[in-house]
Amino acid sequence: MKQDLRNPLARARGLGSAKDGVGHWWTQRITALALVFLTVYFLVTVLGLVHADFATARATVGKPWNAVLLIALIVSMFWHAVLGLQVVIEDYVHTRWLELLSLVLIKFLAVLGALAGVLAVLRVALGS
Amino acid sequence: MAQTGRPLSPHLQVYKWQVQMATSILHRATGIVLSVGSILILWGLIALASGQDAFDSFRACAGSALGLIVLIGWTWAFFFHLCNGIRHLVQDTGTGYAIQQFVRTSWASIILSIVLTLVVWAYLFTGGAA
């Protein structure tokens, strides 16, 4: 018996009913894996800075490796958040225009958030 | 939603409550909480970039009673999403799908997230980071 009921063209395109294949699924997993390491690093760094003064905190965040990892954290965090929120909205918001509006809104907010965070780290790292 | 009259899924109210349902819905809930909570990280970083005054007021807010409650809640949300997220990543490899394993790892996510939250805040409240 034929196992796969899809027609050969659909299988070749590999895009499925969502029209974008497994890209969303994979990106969510990759960012999740990155965040496992980056968030634990972030937590340890913050715990080390709880009693630090302003100058020490600034010096720590401004170190090249910390700045790089923080920027990586910010980008993957907002990316992962937007992918997750997208699924929640698609699942629970059933009014089409509201769904579309929310989907666009979270993308705009996530990009703005990521840019603001990256700029803050760069300002500290480059000392302005 | 289109009023088709067809039955809708899932009928949560007809299911007996099970721990996997709790971890599933909590994963989404904590994901939403952490998305909103990312504003806290931005706030801290922007305050640090803006100068001493902004950083001091960020500190004062974080150290206030309300700030601590939010941060403790945020810590648990983070640890739960981390533990349960790792559980999901493992399940994505196709392992851990036996019902017993599913139940056991669900409880592990919940208990471990609470323990880790307690450890972090015990460390902070006993002045371990001083």
Short mmCIF file of C-alpha atoms in Angstrom, two decimals:
data_model
loop_
_atom_site.label_atom_id
_atom_site.label_comp_id
_atom_site.label_asym_id
_atom_site.label_seq_id
_atom_site.Cartn_x
_atom_site.Cartn_y
_atom_site.Cartn_z
CA MET A 1 0.00 0.00 0.00
CA LYS A 2 1.19 3.48 -0.72
CA GLN A 3 2.29 5.10 2.52
CA ASP A 4 2.35 8.72 1.45
CA LEU A 5 -0.90 10.22 0.25
CA ARG A 6 0.62 13.52 -0.89
CA ASN A 7 1.17 14.06 -4.59
CA PRO A 8 4.79 14.02 -5.79
CA LEU A 9 4.92 17.76 -6.47
CA ALA A 10 3.79 18.59 -2.93
CA ARG A 11 6.44 16.25 -1.56
CA ALA A 12 9.14 17.77 -3.73
CA ARG A 13 8.24 21.26 -2.57
CA GLY A 14 8.08 20.03 1.02
CA LEU A 15 6.17 23.08 2.15
CA GLY A 16 3.06 21.49 3.68
CA SER A 17 -0.21 23.27 4.38
CA ALA A 18 1.46 26.16 6.18
CA LYS A 19 3.39 26.94 2.95
CA ASP A 20 6.69 27.43 4.70
CA GLY A 21 7.72 23.86 5.44
CA VAL A 22 9.56 23.07 8.64
CA GLY A 23 11.45 26.37 8.83
CA HIS A 24 9.47 27.65 11.79
CA TRP A 25 9.82 24.39 13.70
CA TRP A 26 13.56 24.16 13.11
CA THR A 27 14.28 27.79 13.93
CA GLN A 28 12.35 27.43 17.16
CA ARG A 29 14.48 24.43 18.15
CA ILE A 30 17.78 26.01 17.14
CA THR A 31 17.06 29.21 19.06
CA ALA A 32 15.88 27.07 22.01
CA LEU A 33 19.17 25.20 22.04
CA ALA A 34 21.14 28.45 21.86
CA LEU A 35 19.04 29.89 24.68
CA VAL A 36 19.70 26.92 26.96
CA PHE A 37 23.33 28.00 27.07
CA LEU A 38 22.91 31.76 26.71
CA THR A 39 20.27 32.16 29.42
CA VAL A 40 22.23 30.11 31.94
CA TYR A 41 25.31 32.20 31.13
CA PHE A 42 23.19 35.35 31.55
CA LEU A 43 21.78 34.22 34.90
CA VAL A 44 25.23 33.39 36.27
CA THR A 45 26.55 36.76 35.08
CA VAL A 46 23.66 38.68 36.64
CA LEU A 47 23.99 36.77 39.92
CA GLY A 48 27.65 37.77 39.99
CA LEU A 49 26.67 41.43 39.53
CA VAL A 50 23.89 41.67 42.12
CA HIS A 51 26.03 43.56 44.61
CA ALA A 52 28.34 45.21 42.08
CA ASP A 53 28.37 48.99 41.68
CA PHE A 54 27.57 50.82 38.45
CA ALA A 55 31.17 51.00 37.21
CA THR A 56 31.77 47.28 37.80
CA ALA A 57 28.53 46.29 36.10
CA ARG A 58 29.39 48.49 33.12
CA ALA A 59 32.92 47.13 32.89
CA THR A 60 31.62 43.55 32.98
CA VAL A 61 28.97 44.05 30.30
CA GLY A 62 31.50 45.99 28.22
CA LYS A 63 34.00 43.13 28.02
CA PRO A 64 34.08 41.87 24.42
CA TRP A 65 33.01 38.31 25.16
CA ASN A 66 30.22 39.37 27.46
CA ALA A 67 29.01 41.93 24.92
CA VAL A 68 29.02 39.32 22.14
CA LEU A 69 27.17 36.74 24.25
CA LEU A 70 24.65 39.32 25.45
CA ILE A 71 23.91 40.39 21.88
CA ALA A 72 23.54 36.73 20.90
CA LEU A 73 21.17 36.29 23.85
CA ILE A 74 19.06 39.31 22.90
CA VAL A 75 18.73 38.27 19.25
CA SER A 76 17.90 34.62 19.95
CA MET A 77 15.58 35.53 22.83
CA PHE A 78 13.39 37.86 20.77
CA TRP A 79 13.51 35.52 17.80
CA HIS A 80 12.41 32.56 19.93
CA ALA A 81 9.76 34.68 21.66
CA VAL A 82 8.22 35.82 18.39
CA LEU A 83 8.07 32.24 17.05
CA GLY A 84 6.40 31.03 20.24
CA LEU A 85 3.93 33.91 20.48
CA GLN A 86 3.07 33.41 16.81
CA VAL A 87 1.93 29.84 17.51
CA VAL A 88 -0.11 30.93 20.53
CA ILE A 89 -1.82 33.65 18.50
CA GLU A 90 -2.48 31.30 15.58
CA ASP A 91 -4.02 28.80 18.00
CA TYR A 92 -6.23 31.06 20.07
CA VAL A 93 -7.05 34.21 18.10
CA HIS A 94 -9.83 33.24 15.72
CA THR A 95 -10.81 36.67 14.39
CA ARG A 96 -8.78 36.91 11.22
CA TRP A 97 -7.99 40.64 11.24
CA LEU A 98 -7.13 40.54 14.95
CA GLU A 99 -4.90 37.52 14.39
CA LEU A 100 -3.08 39.21 11.53
CA LEU A 101 -2.73 42.45 13.48
CA SER A 102 -1.30 40.62 16.51
CA LEU A 103 1.13 38.66 14.34
CA VAL A 104 2.45 41.83 12.73
CA LEU A 105 2.53 43.68 16.05
CA ILE A 106 4.63 41.06 17.88
CA LYS A 107 7.11 41.02 15.00
CA PHE A 108 7.48 44.81 15.09
CA LEU A 109 7.83 44.81 18.89
CA ALA A 110 10.36 41.99 18.85
CA VAL A 111 12.52 43.71 16.25
CA LEU A 112 12.35 47.00 18.14
CA GLY A 113 13.18 45.23 21.41
CA ALA A 114 16.12 43.41 19.88
CA LEU A 115 17.49 46.58 18.28
CA ALA A 116 17.12 48.55 21.54
CA GLY A 117 18.87 45.81 23.51
CA VAL A 118 21.72 45.47 21.03
CA LEU A 119 22.20 49.23 20.93
CA ALA A 120 22.34 49.37 24.76
CA VAL A 121 25.02 46.67 24.89
CA LEU A 122 27.01 48.41 22.12
CA ARG A 123 26.79 51.74 23.93
CA VAL A 124 28.22 50.14 27.05
CA ALA A 125 30.86 48.16 25.15
CA LEU A 126 31.98 51.09 23.02
CA GLY A 127 31.83 53.44 25.99
CA SER A 128 29.58 56.27 24.88
CA MET B 1 -14.27 31.95 14.05
CA ALA B 2 -16.53 30.50 11.37
CA GLN B 3 -19.71 29.11 12.93
CA THR B 4 -19.65 25.69 11.33
CA GLY B 5 -21.44 23.92 14.17
CA ARG B 6 -18.78 21.24 14.18
CA PRO B 7 -17.43 20.08 17.54
CA LEU B 8 -14.29 21.85 18.65
CA SER B 9 -11.12 20.29 19.92
CA PRO B 10 -9.71 19.95 22.53
CA HIS B 11 -12.53 19.46 25.02
CA LEU B 12 -10.42 20.26 28.03
CA GLN B 13 -13.37 20.04 30.41
CA VAL B 14 -14.07 16.37 29.66
CA TYR B 15 -10.55 15.19 30.42
CA LYS B 16 -9.39 13.99 33.81
CA TRP B 17 -6.69 16.40 34.93
CA GLN B 18 -3.19 15.05 34.27
CA VAL B 19 0.24 16.47 34.96
CA GLN B 20 1.20 16.52 31.26
CA MET B 21 -1.68 18.91 30.65
CA ALA B 22 -0.32 21.19 33.34
CA THR B 23 3.23 21.19 31.96
CA SER B 24 1.95 21.75 28.44
CA ILE B 25 -0.15 24.77 29.31
CA LEU B 26 2.47 26.09 31.73
CA HIS B 27 5.07 25.94 28.97
CA ARG B 28 2.97 28.33 26.92
CA ALA B 29 2.07 30.48 29.90
CA THR B 30 5.68 30.83 31.04
CA GLY B 31 6.71 31.48 27.43
CA ILE B 32 4.31 34.42 27.31
CA VAL B 33 5.48 35.62 30.74
CA LEU B 34 9.12 35.46 29.63
CA SER B 35 8.35 37.31 26.40
CA VAL B 36 6.87 40.15 28.43
CA GLY B 37 9.65 39.74 31.01
CA SER B 38 12.25 40.41 28.31
CA ILE B 39 11.34 44.07 28.92
CA LEU B 40 13.09 43.72 32.31
CA ILE B 41 16.32 42.64 30.62
CA LEU B 42 16.02 45.55 28.18
CA TRP B 43 15.31 47.93 31.05
CA GLY B 44 18.44 46.82 32.91
CA LEU B 45 20.69 47.04 29.85
CA ILE B 46 19.34 50.41 28.73
CA ALA B 47 19.68 51.76 32.29
CA LEU B 48 23.27 50.55 32.33
CA ALA B 49 23.94 52.32 29.04
CA SER B 50 22.16 55.52 30.12
CA GLY B 51 24.17 56.27 33.23
CA GLN B 52 24.39 56.10 37.00
CA ASP B 53 21.00 57.71 37.76
CA ALA B 54 19.01 55.46 35.45
CA PHE B 55 20.85 52.43 36.79
CA ASP B 56 20.18 53.44 40.42
CA SER B 57 16.45 53.77 39.81
CA PHE B 58 16.44 50.40 38.00
CA ARG B 59 18.16 48.90 41.05
CA ALA B 60 15.71 50.55 43.44
CA CYS B 61 12.74 49.15 41.50
CA ALA B 62 14.29 45.68 41.27
CA GLY B 63 15.04 45.68 45.00
CA SER B 64 11.59 46.90 46.09
CA ALA B 65 9.00 44.48 47.48
CA LEU B 66 7.04 44.46 44.22
CA GLY B 67 10.27 44.15 42.25
CA LEU B 68 11.35 41.12 44.24
CA ILE B 69 7.97 39.43 43.81
CA VAL B 70 8.15 39.99 40.04
CA LEU B 71 11.74 38.75 39.91
CA ILE B 72 10.99 35.61 41.93
CA GLY B 73 8.03 34.86 39.64
CA TRP B 74 10.21 35.58 36.62
CA THR B 75 12.92 33.23 37.94
CA TRP B 76 10.45 30.37 38.32
CA ALA B 77 8.95 31.03 34.87
CA PHE B 78 12.47 30.97 33.44
CA PHE B 79 13.49 27.75 35.17
CA PHE B 80 10.25 26.00 34.27
CA HIS B 81 10.50 27.00 30.61
CA LEU B 82 14.17 25.93 30.64
CA CYS B 83 13.56 22.52 32.26
CA ASN B 84 10.44 21.75 30.28
CA GLY B 85 12.04 23.13 27.12
CA ILE B 86 14.97 20.73 27.49
CA ARG B 87 12.37 17.97 28.06
CA HIS B 88 10.72 18.94 24.76
CA LEU B 89 14.06 19.02 22.94
CA VAL B 90 14.76 15.49 24.18
CA GLN B 91 11.29 14.39 23.09
CA ASP B 92 11.97 15.91 19.67
CA THR B 93 14.60 13.22 19.20
CA GLY B 94 11.80 10.68 19.56
CA THR B 95 12.63 9.46 23.06
CA GLY B 96 10.67 9.58 26.29
CA TYR B 97 7.21 9.04 24.84
CA ALA B 98 6.16 6.09 27.01
CA ILE B 99 3.28 7.25 29.20
CA GLN B 100 5.19 6.61 32.40
CA GLN B 101 8.24 8.53 31.18
CA PHE B 102 5.98 11.33 30.03
CA VAL B 103 4.40 11.66 33.47
CA ARG B 104 7.70 11.31 35.28
CA THR B 105 9.54 13.92 33.21
CA SER B 106 6.57 16.28 33.59
CA TRP B 107 6.89 16.11 37.35
CA ALA B 108 10.66 16.43 37.05
CA SER B 109 10.24 19.73 35.15
CA ILE B 110 7.91 21.11 37.79
CA ILE B 111 9.91 19.99 40.82
CA LEU B 112 13.30 20.89 39.38
CA SER B 113 12.11 24.38 38.41
CA ILE B 114 10.87 25.01 41.96
CA VAL B 115 14.09 23.66 43.49
CA LEU B 116 16.29 25.78 41.21
CA THR B 117 14.23 28.89 42.00
CA LEU B 118 14.61 28.22 45.73
CA VAL B 119 18.36 27.66 45.34
CA VAL B 120 18.89 30.94 43.47
CA TRP B 121 16.84 33.00 45.92
CA ALA B 122 18.29 31.30 48.99
CA TYR B 123 21.70 32.23 47.57
CA LEU B 124 20.58 35.83 47.08
CA PHE B 125 18.81 36.26 50.42
CA THR B 126 21.67 34.76 52.40
CA GLY B 127 23.95 37.34 50.79
CA GLY B 128 25.86 34.70 48.88
CA ALA B 129 26.65 37.12 46.10
CA ALA B 130 28.05 39.80 48.43
#
